[in-house]
């Protein structure tokens, strides 16, 4: 059985669209605690899929 990437992505996006949840995830992974007033910024990295070219032409 294969995973549905679109479904997995939408669940991740839904869960972590809340800054409090993101702060909790960061704390769990880093072992550091962030105060509630700390701004949360999400940076998305786009990785080209197989067969696509990153060059324009």
PDB file of C-alpha atoms in Angstrom:
ATOM      1  CA  UNK A   1       0.000   0.000   0.000  1.00  0.00           C
ATOM      2  CA  UNK A   2       1.391   3.425  -0.903  1.00  0.00           C
ATOM      3  CA  UNK A   3       0.912   6.671   0.973  1.00  0.00           C
ATOM      4  CA  UNK A   4      -1.127   9.489  -0.501  1.00  0.00           C
ATOM      5  CA  UNK A   5       1.280  12.455  -0.439  1.00  0.00           C
ATOM      6  CA  UNK A   6      -1.458  15.019  -0.971  1.00  0.00           C
ATOM      7  CA  UNK A   7      -3.381  13.683   2.028  1.00  0.00           C
ATOM      8  CA  UNK A   8      -0.248  13.567   4.206  1.00  0.00           C
ATOM      9  CA  UNK A   9       0.667  17.117   3.204  1.00  0.00           C
ATOM     10  CA  UNK A  10      -2.808  18.468   3.967  1.00  0.00           C
ATOM     11  CA  UNK A  11      -2.848  16.804   7.410  1.00  0.00           C
ATOM     12  CA  UNK A  12       0.592  18.223   8.222  1.00  0.00           C
ATOM     13  CA  UNK A  13      -0.470  21.683   7.007  1.00  0.00           C
ATOM     14  CA  UNK A  14      -3.677  21.552   9.030  1.00  0.00           C
ATOM     15  CA  UNK A  15      -1.931  20.398  12.218  1.00  0.00           C
ATOM     16  CA  UNK A  16       0.915  22.877  12.063  1.00  0.00           C
ATOM     17  CA  UNK A  17      -0.933  25.948  10.784  1.00  0.00           C
ATOM     18  CA  UNK A  18      -1.498  26.812  14.445  1.00  0.00           C
ATOM     19  CA  UNK A  19       1.485  28.749  15.931  1.00  0.00           C
ATOM     20  CA  UNK A  20       0.990  27.127  19.356  1.00  0.00           C
ATOM     21  CA  UNK A  21       1.252  23.657  17.811  1.00  0.00           C
ATOM     22  CA  UNK A  22       4.366  24.675  15.873  1.00  0.00           C
ATOM     23  CA  UNK A  23       5.940  26.045  19.047  1.00  0.00           C
ATOM     24  CA  UNK A  24       5.180  22.744  20.795  1.00  0.00           C
ATOM     25  CA  UNK A  25       6.735  20.746  17.930  1.00  0.00           C
ATOM     26  CA  UNK A  26       9.858  22.935  17.965  1.00  0.00           C
ATOM     27  CA  UNK A  27      10.180  22.508  21.725  1.00  0.00           C
ATOM     28  CA  UNK A  28       9.853  18.739  21.448  1.00  0.00           C
ATOM     29  CA  UNK A  29      12.479  18.479  18.700  1.00  0.00           C
ATOM     30  CA  UNK A  30      14.994  21.015  19.984  1.00  0.00           C
ATOM     31  CA  UNK A  31      14.635  20.620  23.740  1.00  0.00           C
ATOM     32  CA  UNK A  32      14.178  24.402  24.013  1.00  0.00           C
ATOM     33  CA  UNK A  33      11.077  26.248  25.111  1.00  0.00           C
ATOM     34  CA  UNK A  34       9.848  29.293  23.176  1.00  0.00           C
ATOM     35  CA  UNK A  35       7.777  31.981  24.892  1.00  0.00           C
ATOM     36  CA  UNK A  36       4.262  32.475  23.452  1.00  0.00           C
ATOM     37  CA  UNK A  37       5.152  35.938  22.109  1.00  0.00           C
ATOM     38  CA  UNK A  38       7.922  34.514  19.886  1.00  0.00           C
ATOM     39  CA  UNK A  39       6.845  34.948  16.252  1.00  0.00           C
ATOM     40  CA  UNK A  40       6.602  31.784  14.189  1.00  0.00           C
ATOM     41  CA  UNK A  41       7.647  31.862  10.522  1.00  0.00           C
ATOM     42  CA  UNK A  42       7.182  28.939   8.152  1.00  0.00           C
ATOM     43  CA  UNK A  43       9.621  28.637   5.237  1.00  0.00           C
ATOM     44  CA  UNK A  44       8.632  26.168   2.543  1.00  0.00           C
ATOM     45  CA  UNK A  45      11.332  24.593   0.410  1.00  0.00           C
ATOM     46  CA  UNK A  46      10.250  23.442  -3.030  1.00  0.00           C
ATOM     47  CA  UNK A  47      12.134  20.434  -4.323  1.00  0.00           C
ATOM     48  CA  UNK A  48      11.817  19.676  -8.042  1.00  0.00           C
ATOM     49  CA  UNK A  49      10.227  16.325  -8.786  1.00  0.00           C
ATOM     50  CA  UNK A  50      11.950  13.649 -10.838  1.00  0.00           C
ATOM     51  CA  UNK A  51      12.013  14.436 -14.505  1.00  0.00           C
ATOM     52  CA  UNK A  52      11.486  18.168 -14.091  1.00  0.00           C
ATOM     53  CA  UNK A  53      14.119  20.639 -15.136  1.00  0.00           C
ATOM     54  CA  UNK A  54      15.111  23.571 -12.948  1.00  0.00           C
ATOM     55  CA  UNK A  55      16.413  25.438 -15.999  1.00  0.00           C
ATOM     56  CA  UNK A  56      14.176  27.702 -18.014  1.00  0.00           C
ATOM     57  CA  UNK A  57      14.356  27.250 -21.710  1.00  0.00           C
TER      58      UNK A  57
END
